[in-house]
XYZ file of C-alpha atoms in Angstrom:
266
model
C 152.885 66.838 75.394
C 155.960 65.574 77.162
C 158.918 64.378 75.112
C 161.806 65.697 73.114
C 161.775 69.452 72.420
C 160.773 70.687 68.999
C 163.693 72.300 67.163
C 162.873 75.086 64.719
C 165.526 76.318 62.323
C 165.061 79.951 61.303
C 166.869 80.016 57.957
C 165.873 83.441 56.657
C 169.455 84.694 56.563
C 168.476 87.645 58.769
C 170.677 87.817 61.848
C 168.667 87.848 65.068
C 165.506 86.339 63.579
C 165.356 83.463 66.066
C 165.869 85.868 68.970
C 163.050 88.068 67.649
C 160.664 85.116 67.589
C 161.703 83.996 71.073
C 161.180 87.504 72.437
C 157.713 87.612 70.901
C 156.691 84.263 72.342
C 157.891 85.202 75.827
C 156.188 88.598 75.651
C 152.871 87.069 74.651
C 153.252 84.498 77.428
C 153.380 87.305 80.009
C 149.607 87.589 79.581
C 148.959 83.890 80.158
C 149.112 84.394 83.932
C 146.301 86.964 83.509
C 144.115 84.403 81.751
C 145.552 85.105 78.317
C 146.122 82.663 75.505
C 148.579 79.838 75.991
C 151.856 80.339 74.096
C 154.425 77.748 73.032
C 157.195 77.704 75.645
C 160.695 78.714 74.573
C 163.261 76.300 76.011
C 166.375 77.785 74.417
C 167.419 80.085 71.594
C 170.603 80.648 69.619
C 171.388 82.214 66.265
C 169.149 80.605 63.656
C 167.652 78.038 66.011
C 164.868 77.741 68.587
C 164.002 74.903 70.915
C 160.327 74.889 71.889
C 158.103 72.617 73.912
C 156.735 69.800 71.777
C 152.994 70.072 71.220
C 150.755 67.233 70.074
C 147.916 68.263 67.796
C 144.332 67.274 68.552
C 140.986 68.009 66.877
C 139.526 71.439 67.550
C 136.417 71.453 69.718
C 133.758 74.122 70.216
C 134.478 74.392 73.945
C 138.194 74.890 73.254
C 137.356 77.529 70.651
C 135.239 79.439 73.144
C 138.016 79.285 75.723
C 140.493 80.529 73.129
C 138.286 83.495 72.235
C 138.099 84.531 75.879
C 141.832 84.043 76.405
C 142.775 85.993 73.275
C 140.688 88.945 74.456
C 142.569 88.896 77.765
C 145.917 88.793 75.977
C 144.933 91.780 73.874
C 143.949 93.960 76.809
C 147.007 93.170 78.948
C 149.168 96.148 77.922
C 149.535 99.291 80.053
C 147.575 102.319 78.888
C 150.721 104.237 77.918
C 151.809 101.666 75.302
C 152.496 102.920 71.771
C 151.597 101.311 68.466
C 154.614 99.450 67.154
C 156.127 98.917 70.597
C 158.169 95.709 70.613
C 158.753 93.070 73.300
C 161.278 94.069 75.953
C 163.625 91.246 74.913
C 163.542 92.198 71.225
C 167.220 92.457 70.195
C 168.540 95.989 69.722
C 169.027 97.115 66.148
C 167.046 94.233 64.646
C 163.891 95.008 62.689
C 160.593 93.300 63.479
C 159.744 90.642 60.907
C 156.721 89.097 59.214
C 156.324 85.959 57.144
C 157.513 82.356 57.013
C 160.822 81.495 58.683
C 162.636 81.028 55.379
C 161.246 84.216 53.749
C 160.992 86.803 56.501
C 160.205 90.395 55.547
C 161.716 93.179 57.661
C 159.264 95.793 58.915
C 159.683 99.311 60.277
C 160.800 99.808 63.851
C 159.136 103.119 64.788
C 156.483 103.665 67.464
C 153.454 105.938 67.161
C 150.521 107.206 69.183
C 148.319 106.859 66.074
C 147.455 103.428 64.684
C 147.138 104.835 61.171
C 150.586 106.423 61.194
C 152.117 103.240 62.590
C 150.384 100.917 60.170
C 151.151 103.008 57.100
C 154.775 103.823 57.883
C 155.989 100.691 59.661
C 153.937 97.968 57.955
C 152.584 99.045 54.571
C 155.509 101.203 53.410
C 158.151 98.430 53.586
C 155.898 96.180 51.509
C 155.021 98.872 48.989
C 158.723 99.589 48.566
C 159.313 95.903 47.827
C 156.405 95.731 45.403
C 157.460 98.924 43.618
C 160.984 97.615 43.103
C 159.795 94.158 42.066
C 160.337 94.500 38.343
C 156.831 95.037 37.027
C 154.943 92.823 39.460
C 152.335 95.558 39.924
C 150.902 97.942 37.356
C 150.987 101.693 37.829
C 147.213 101.633 38.384
C 147.571 98.966 41.066
C 150.315 100.910 42.820
C 148.215 104.073 42.716
C 145.286 102.290 44.377
C 147.525 100.803 47.050
C 149.123 104.185 47.727
C 145.699 105.800 48.068
C 144.659 103.159 50.605
C 147.932 103.617 52.455
C 147.460 107.396 52.559
C 143.894 107.070 53.851
C 145.105 104.894 56.713
C 148.049 107.233 57.397
C 145.733 110.244 57.601
C 144.252 108.985 60.860
C 140.697 109.178 59.505
C 140.203 105.514 60.358
C 141.759 105.686 63.833
C 139.224 104.796 66.503
C 140.807 105.836 69.784
C 141.477 102.274 70.953
C 144.652 101.775 72.944
C 147.304 99.426 71.551
C 146.816 95.741 72.276
C 149.321 92.966 72.900
C 148.883 91.159 69.578
C 150.319 88.033 68.000
C 150.701 89.843 64.682
C 150.527 86.805 62.353
C 147.514 84.969 63.700
C 146.473 82.916 60.701
C 144.999 79.479 61.303
C 148.375 77.741 60.881
C 149.695 79.549 63.944
C 146.862 78.329 66.183
C 147.736 74.791 67.240
C 144.877 72.844 68.759
C 145.934 70.384 71.461
C 144.045 68.206 73.916
C 144.383 71.079 76.417
C 143.158 73.759 74.002
C 144.701 76.290 71.627
C 148.410 77.158 71.745
C 149.870 80.016 69.699
C 153.121 79.716 67.751
C 155.220 81.743 65.265
C 154.294 85.325 66.223
C 155.176 88.707 64.782
C 154.396 90.178 68.183
C 154.008 93.898 68.859
C 151.623 96.472 70.265
C 149.009 96.817 67.552
C 145.291 96.955 66.839
C 143.381 93.984 68.192
C 141.234 93.793 65.067
C 144.394 92.879 63.128
C 144.626 89.529 64.929
C 140.926 88.878 64.429
C 141.170 89.719 60.731
C 144.035 87.249 60.353
C 141.970 84.500 61.976
C 139.317 85.170 59.354
C 141.658 85.473 56.366
C 142.394 81.795 55.756
C 139.570 80.378 57.849
C 139.883 79.140 61.438
C 137.892 76.129 62.552
C 135.089 77.179 64.920
C 135.788 80.860 64.187
C 132.216 81.843 65.079
C 132.605 80.376 68.564
C 135.958 82.130 68.973
C 134.508 85.487 67.945
C 131.389 85.191 70.094
C 133.466 84.416 73.183
C 135.924 87.199 72.367
C 133.134 89.746 71.930
C 131.556 88.718 75.214
C 134.857 89.162 77.064
C 135.965 92.365 75.293
C 133.128 93.820 73.203
C 134.128 94.885 69.715
C 133.331 98.288 68.291
C 130.413 98.585 65.892
C 131.468 97.962 62.302
C 134.367 95.637 63.081
C 133.289 93.163 60.399
C 133.267 95.894 57.748
C 136.799 96.876 58.808
C 138.139 93.334 58.530
C 139.364 93.781 54.910
C 141.276 96.901 55.986
C 143.214 94.848 58.513
C 143.707 92.089 55.943
C 145.380 94.479 53.490
C 148.782 94.131 55.166
C 148.991 90.311 55.238
C 147.553 90.078 51.726
C 150.129 92.561 50.465
C 152.860 90.559 52.184
C 151.644 87.422 50.423
C 151.675 89.249 47.080
C 155.268 90.329 47.697
C 156.317 86.836 48.786
C 154.293 84.566 46.541
C 153.240 86.588 43.529
C 150.163 87.450 41.550
C 147.724 84.934 43.015
C 147.249 87.468 45.828
C 146.901 90.511 43.562
C 143.114 90.490 43.274
C 142.279 90.049 46.989
C 144.898 92.659 47.915
C 143.414 95.224 45.558
C 139.917 94.388 46.790
C 141.029 95.072 50.368
C 142.560 98.382 49.254
C 139.280 99.394 47.621
C 137.462 98.617 50.861
C 139.771 101.003 52.724
C 138.772 103.805 50.368
C 135.081 102.994 50.862
C 135.125 103.016 54.677
């Protein structure tokens, strides 16, 4: 893995975006010393540009997947008990919104913190996306928007809160942000915050992670999941699916609406 640093240009046009990503990587890395997941090392950061350690990809192996599952569980449980949902890394730049999405198309999220996961998720994650979809010039029908609003309101009500404390989560943990190396999994490109741990696990499932079963089994052994977590997976996939609909259009309409229907059925 030695060699020239990897330079990432963050060309979203949003001031502070590179600093937000660097803060998230460093915050996640705080848990590595406690046995948490390995995180790409930030070497330097300036406006619109990050320098990271260069990582060489290698095939995923079952043993590495098991180790990653254990490490991810340790990352998740590394926050103090008084953390709030939506809490951001200490180095997150003042006055800059948290962001989600690819570097060239970042979406700004809400910045509030909450004691309730449902209130946080509805107000700070779903609402910014629903606002974008509503103002998108007919990209969603009135019936679609009604269904999405109903799902949002059900989450906001707190009925689906489970009493779990906030976890230190990656926040955008799709398979493309898990880089397999000869030394195991390394996480990149976070949208890091204090959130629900099932959100990270749902993202791993959304686009399919190699050896996901081994990851989940090891995770569950290290930090047992609450009964019904698999049935709640679509609820936690609603946000990233909605973001993809906003960013990339109607190909994501059907799975987004299906996830919303699942929320109403829980």
